[in-house]
């Protein structure tokens, strides 16, 4: 069972916390992590790209010159792909990129991502994030005290609009909830700052 230190917002150690082995100490499955991140990114694509084929480009109704006797190659339309302003051959058309993963695989991927953060020492647990006003400086000072100087993910147990809005203006810092966290967010962040209550909520749901 992995144990981590618990800090307060001033960066002072206030205790330790035992993490559930099944959630934060699972075997790291790289293949499933890759599949989960790929599925997430594919599902973000709109798939609305569309090029015009030769039948969709306006014009080109008249044969540009007679079939034989000119010495030039035969042409039937000025909207063929080889012509300037012609249609696009084999170009992208609207499609869906959506792909699904079953619940069991999603759960394995989430456990692998969380366990990887613990194994790398990049999971920082804070006893509470007490932010009662819209002030970016509060969150900046907290992250600085915790030694977070790169891309970070702040995980809350409940919606705190003050904390969320205060982090919104900090470059490379994102916020999420324990109930909506996903593998891509975890892997994208260099360090993960999570409240003790959010850890408990994750363990209640998945352990």
mmCIF file of C-alpha atoms in Angstrom:
data_model
loop_
_atom_site.group_PDB
_atom_site.id
_atom_site.type_symbol
_atom_site.label_atom_id
_atom_site.label_comp_id
_atom_site.label_asym_id
_atom_site.label_seq_id
_atom_site.Cartn_x
_atom_site.Cartn_y
_atom_site.Cartn_z
ATOM 1 C CA UNK A 1 0.000 0.000 0.000
ATOM 2 C CA UNK A 2 1.696 3.258 -1.138
ATOM 3 C CA UNK A 3 2.020 6.098 1.337
ATOM 4 C CA UNK A 4 2.346 9.769 0.440
ATOM 5 C CA UNK A 5 3.002 12.929 2.396
ATOM 6 C CA UNK A 6 0.160 15.382 2.937
ATOM 7 C CA UNK A 7 0.866 19.113 2.681
ATOM 8 C CA UNK A 8 -1.081 22.248 3.430
ATOM 9 C CA UNK A 9 -1.423 25.213 1.077
ATOM 10 C CA UNK A 10 1.739 26.760 2.540
ATOM 11 C CA UNK A 11 3.770 23.714 1.455
ATOM 12 C CA UNK A 12 4.247 22.423 5.015
ATOM 13 C CA UNK A 13 4.003 18.693 5.680
ATOM 14 C CA UNK A 14 1.047 17.993 7.957
ATOM 15 C CA UNK A 15 0.964 14.194 7.873
ATOM 16 C CA UNK A 16 0.912 11.107 5.693
ATOM 17 C CA UNK A 17 -1.810 9.250 3.853
ATOM 18 C CA UNK A 18 -2.117 5.607 2.836
ATOM 19 C CA UNK A 19 -3.403 5.130 -0.697
ATOM 20 C CA UNK A 20 -5.479 2.208 -1.921
ATOM 21 C CA UNK A 21 -3.230 -0.358 -3.579
ATOM 22 C CA UNK A 22 -5.815 -1.217 -6.240
ATOM 23 C CA UNK A 23 -6.121 2.403 -7.419
ATOM 24 C CA UNK A 24 -2.735 4.042 -6.780
ATOM 25 C CA UNK A 25 -0.457 1.000 -6.724
ATOM 26 C CA UNK A 26 -1.655 -0.971 -9.724
ATOM 27 C CA UNK A 27 0.549 -2.419 -12.430
ATOM 28 C CA UNK A 28 1.221 0.190 -15.114
ATOM 29 C CA UNK A 29 -0.092 -0.975 -18.485
ATOM 30 C CA UNK A 30 1.518 1.140 -21.195
ATOM 31 C CA UNK A 31 -0.505 -0.334 -24.060
ATOM 32 C CA UNK A 32 -3.832 0.447 -22.390
ATOM 33 C CA UNK A 33 -2.634 3.959 -21.486
ATOM 34 C CA UNK A 34 -1.771 4.577 -25.126
ATOM 35 C CA UNK A 35 -5.154 3.285 -26.267
ATOM 36 C CA UNK A 36 -6.997 5.486 -23.751
ATOM 37 C CA UNK A 37 -5.143 8.665 -24.735
ATOM 38 C CA UNK A 38 -5.613 7.911 -28.428
ATOM 39 C CA UNK A 39 -9.351 7.282 -27.950
ATOM 40 C CA UNK A 40 -9.743 10.550 -26.028
ATOM 41 C CA UNK A 41 -7.968 12.595 -28.713
ATOM 42 C CA UNK A 42 -9.906 10.920 -31.523
ATOM 43 C CA UNK A 43 -13.191 11.686 -29.786
ATOM 44 C CA UNK A 44 -12.276 15.380 -29.648
ATOM 45 C CA UNK A 45 -12.096 15.590 -33.449
ATOM 46 C CA UNK A 46 -15.132 17.070 -35.184
ATOM 47 C CA UNK A 47 -14.525 15.395 -38.528
ATOM 48 C CA UNK A 48 -16.090 18.301 -40.457
ATOM 49 C CA UNK A 49 -13.284 18.688 -43.021
ATOM 50 C CA UNK A 50 -14.541 18.545 -46.610
ATOM 51 C CA UNK A 51 -12.901 19.066 -50.005
ATOM 52 C CA UNK A 52 -14.726 19.536 -53.293
ATOM 53 C CA UNK A 53 -14.543 16.775 -55.886
ATOM 54 C CA UNK A 54 -14.688 17.495 -59.635
ATOM 55 C CA UNK A 55 -18.470 17.076 -59.545
ATOM 56 C CA UNK A 56 -18.836 19.712 -56.803
ATOM 57 C CA UNK A 57 -16.608 22.481 -58.216
ATOM 58 C CA UNK A 58 -18.577 25.055 -60.190
ATOM 59 C CA UNK A 59 -17.859 25.389 -63.916
ATOM 60 C CA UNK A 60 -16.215 22.972 -66.313
ATOM 61 C CA UNK A 61 -19.351 22.088 -68.214
ATOM 62 C CA UNK A 62 -17.863 22.681 -71.656
ATOM 63 C CA UNK A 63 -15.200 20.481 -73.226
ATOM 64 C CA UNK A 64 -12.115 22.795 -73.401
ATOM 65 C CA UNK A 65 -11.112 21.731 -76.959
ATOM 66 C CA UNK A 66 -11.987 19.088 -79.507
ATOM 67 C CA UNK A 67 -10.953 15.524 -78.870
ATOM 68 C CA UNK A 68 -8.496 15.061 -81.753
ATOM 69 C CA UNK A 69 -6.243 17.051 -84.028
ATOM 70 C CA UNK A 70 -4.936 19.748 -81.660
ATOM 71 C CA UNK A 71 -1.739 17.971 -80.611
ATOM 72 C CA UNK A 72 -2.672 18.415 -76.970
ATOM 73 C CA UNK A 73 -3.830 15.814 -74.502
ATOM 74 C CA UNK A 74 -7.526 15.078 -74.587
ATOM 75 C CA UNK A 75 -9.523 16.879 -71.902
ATOM 76 C CA UNK A 76 -13.164 16.606 -71.002
ATOM 77 C CA UNK A 77 -13.420 19.291 -68.325
ATOM 78 C CA UNK A 78 -11.436 22.169 -66.842
ATOM 79 C CA UNK A 79 -12.437 20.956 -63.394
ATOM 80 C CA UNK A 80 -10.480 17.694 -63.480
ATOM 81 C CA UNK A 81 -8.011 17.257 -60.570
ATOM 82 C CA UNK A 82 -4.953 18.030 -62.734
ATOM 83 C CA UNK A 83 -6.301 21.496 -63.654
ATOM 84 C CA UNK A 84 -5.822 24.663 -61.618
ATOM 85 C CA UNK A 85 -9.119 25.384 -59.835
ATOM 86 C CA UNK A 86 -10.109 21.784 -60.482
ATOM 87 C CA UNK A 87 -11.585 19.347 -57.976
ATOM 88 C CA UNK A 88 -9.593 17.461 -55.337
ATOM 89 C CA UNK A 89 -8.967 13.767 -55.939
ATOM 90 C CA UNK A 90 -9.307 11.503 -52.896
ATOM 91 C CA UNK A 91 -9.527 14.459 -50.477
ATOM 92 C CA UNK A 92 -11.009 14.274 -46.974
ATOM 93 C CA UNK A 93 -14.783 14.264 -46.571
ATOM 94 C CA UNK A 94 -16.910 14.529 -43.405
ATOM 95 C CA UNK A 95 -16.526 11.473 -41.180
ATOM 96 C CA UNK A 96 -16.677 10.466 -37.531
ATOM 97 C CA UNK A 97 -13.486 9.577 -35.683
ATOM 98 C CA UNK A 98 -15.345 8.326 -32.620
ATOM 99 C CA UNK A 99 -14.010 5.222 -30.927
ATOM 100 C CA UNK A 100 -15.144 3.529 -27.734
ATOM 101 C CA UNK A 101 -13.425 1.646 -24.930
ATOM 102 C CA UNK A 102 -15.175 -0.751 -22.591
ATOM 103 C CA UNK A 103 -15.497 0.165 -18.912
ATOM 104 C CA UNK A 104 -13.000 -2.411 -17.695
ATOM 105 C CA UNK A 105 -10.276 -1.139 -20.031
ATOM 106 C CA UNK A 106 -11.008 2.481 -19.084
ATOM 107 C CA UNK A 107 -10.639 1.562 -15.429
ATOM 108 C CA UNK A 108 -7.300 -0.198 -16.031
ATOM 109 C CA UNK A 109 -6.060 2.878 -17.907
ATOM 110 C CA UNK A 110 -7.115 5.223 -15.087
ATOM 111 C CA UNK A 111 -5.427 3.053 -12.439
ATOM 112 C CA UNK A 112 -2.268 2.881 -14.566
ATOM 113 C CA UNK A 113 -2.183 6.678 -14.959
ATOM 114 C CA UNK A 114 -2.697 7.329 -11.240
ATOM 115 C CA UNK A 115 -0.167 4.650 -10.263
ATOM 116 C CA UNK A 116 2.395 6.116 -12.674
ATOM 117 C CA UNK A 117 2.080 9.533 -11.021
ATOM 118 C CA UNK A 118 2.601 7.976 -7.560
ATOM 119 C CA UNK A 119 5.561 5.885 -8.748
ATOM 120 C CA UNK A 120 7.221 8.954 -10.274
ATOM 121 C CA UNK A 121 6.633 11.061 -7.159
ATOM 122 C CA UNK A 122 4.466 13.492 -9.091
ATOM 123 C CA UNK A 123 1.302 13.124 -7.016
ATOM 124 C CA UNK A 124 1.011 15.885 -4.400
ATOM 125 C CA UNK A 125 -1.735 15.546 -1.797
ATOM 126 C CA UNK A 126 -2.951 18.665 0.039
ATOM 127 C CA UNK A 127 -5.186 18.527 3.077
ATOM 128 C CA UNK A 128 -7.560 21.144 1.651
ATOM 129 C CA UNK A 129 -7.663 23.917 -0.934
ATOM 130 C CA UNK A 130 -9.288 26.758 0.939
ATOM 131 C CA UNK A 131 -9.969 29.451 -1.654
ATOM 132 C CA UNK A 132 -12.854 31.772 -0.773
ATOM 133 C CA UNK A 133 -12.269 34.595 -3.251
ATOM 134 C CA UNK A 134 -11.415 35.061 -6.902
ATOM 135 C CA UNK A 135 -7.691 35.658 -6.561
ATOM 136 C CA UNK A 136 -5.090 34.086 -8.827
ATOM 137 C CA UNK A 137 -2.303 34.940 -6.381
ATOM 138 C CA UNK A 138 -3.686 32.484 -3.796
ATOM 139 C CA UNK A 139 -3.323 29.544 -6.176
ATOM 140 C CA UNK A 140 0.000 30.782 -7.565
ATOM 141 C CA UNK A 141 1.459 30.936 -4.039
ATOM 142 C CA UNK A 142 0.120 27.466 -3.223
ATOM 143 C CA UNK A 143 1.636 25.887 -6.352
ATOM 144 C CA UNK A 144 4.945 27.666 -5.730
ATOM 145 C CA UNK A 145 5.027 26.424 -2.110
ATOM 146 C CA UNK A 146 4.360 22.871 -3.310
ATOM 147 C CA UNK A 147 7.216 23.060 -5.803
ATOM 148 C CA UNK A 148 4.998 22.970 -8.875
ATOM 149 C CA UNK A 149 6.701 24.932 -11.650
ATOM 150 C CA UNK A 150 5.508 23.125 -14.761
ATOM 151 C CA UNK A 151 2.253 21.892 -16.260
ATOM 152 C CA UNK A 152 -0.078 20.923 -13.405
ATOM 153 C CA UNK A 153 -3.477 19.368 -12.854
ATOM 154 C CA UNK A 154 -5.423 20.434 -9.750
ATOM 155 C CA UNK A 155 -8.024 17.848 -8.703
ATOM 156 C CA UNK A 156 -10.884 18.918 -6.423
ATOM 157 C CA UNK A 157 -13.479 16.794 -4.656
ATOM 158 C CA UNK A 158 -16.336 19.268 -5.174
ATOM 159 C CA UNK A 159 -16.917 22.260 -7.428
ATOM 160 C CA UNK A 160 -15.183 25.304 -5.964
ATOM 161 C CA UNK A 161 -15.763 28.209 -8.377
ATOM 162 C CA UNK A 162 -13.243 30.385 -6.539
ATOM 163 C CA UNK A 163 -10.425 27.843 -6.940
ATOM 164 C CA UNK A 164 -11.387 26.997 -10.517
ATOM 165 C CA UNK A 165 -11.550 30.634 -11.640
ATOM 166 C CA UNK A 166 -8.372 31.494 -9.745
ATOM 167 C CA UNK A 167 -6.493 28.750 -11.627
ATOM 168 C CA UNK A 168 -7.994 29.654 -15.007
ATOM 169 C CA UNK A 169 -5.589 32.532 -15.521
ATOM 170 C CA UNK A 170 -2.454 30.528 -14.648
ATOM 171 C CA UNK A 171 -0.565 29.250 -17.669
ATOM 172 C CA UNK A 172 -0.348 25.442 -18.005
ATOM 173 C CA UNK A 173 -2.562 24.815 -14.959
ATOM 174 C CA UNK A 174 -5.883 23.006 -15.334
ATOM 175 C CA UNK A 175 -8.539 21.991 -12.822
ATOM 176 C CA UNK A 176 -10.865 19.015 -12.751
ATOM 177 C CA UNK A 177 -13.044 17.020 -10.360
ATOM 178 C CA UNK A 178 -12.356 13.552 -8.967
ATOM 179 C CA UNK A 179 -15.628 12.379 -10.539
ATOM 180 C CA UNK A 180 -14.762 13.598 -14.058
ATOM 181 C CA UNK A 181 -10.995 13.026 -14.198
ATOM 182 C CA UNK A 182 -9.680 11.270 -17.302
ATOM 183 C CA UNK A 183 -6.449 9.579 -18.351
ATOM 184 C CA UNK A 184 -5.439 12.232 -20.879
ATOM 185 C CA UNK A 185 -5.547 15.014 -18.266
ATOM 186 C CA UNK A 186 -3.423 12.970 -15.866
ATOM 187 C CA UNK A 187 -0.790 12.012 -18.434
ATOM 188 C CA UNK A 188 -0.636 15.530 -19.876
ATOM 189 C CA UNK A 189 0.223 17.096 -16.505
ATOM 190 C CA UNK A 190 3.757 17.082 -15.173
ATOM 191 C CA UNK A 191 2.480 17.123 -11.584
ATOM 192 C CA UNK A 192 -0.900 16.346 -10.099
ATOM 193 C CA UNK A 193 -2.128 18.293 -7.064
ATOM 194 C CA UNK A 194 -5.084 16.565 -5.415
ATOM 195 C CA UNK A 195 -6.999 17.194 -2.215
ATOM 196 C CA UNK A 196 -7.224 14.471 0.431
ATOM 197 C CA UNK A 197 -11.012 14.470 0.031
ATOM 198 C CA UNK A 198 -10.635 13.901 -3.727
ATOM 199 C CA UNK A 199 -8.351 10.925 -3.029
ATOM 200 C CA UNK A 200 -10.998 9.450 -0.737
ATOM 201 C CA UNK A 201 -13.675 10.004 -3.360
ATOM 202 C CA UNK A 202 -11.600 8.218 -6.019
ATOM 203 C CA UNK A 203 -11.052 5.303 -3.655
ATOM 204 C CA UNK A 204 -14.756 5.139 -2.782
ATOM 205 C CA UNK A 205 -15.712 4.934 -6.430
ATOM 206 C CA UNK A 206 -13.006 2.584 -7.733
ATOM 207 C CA UNK A 207 -11.327 0.701 -4.860
#
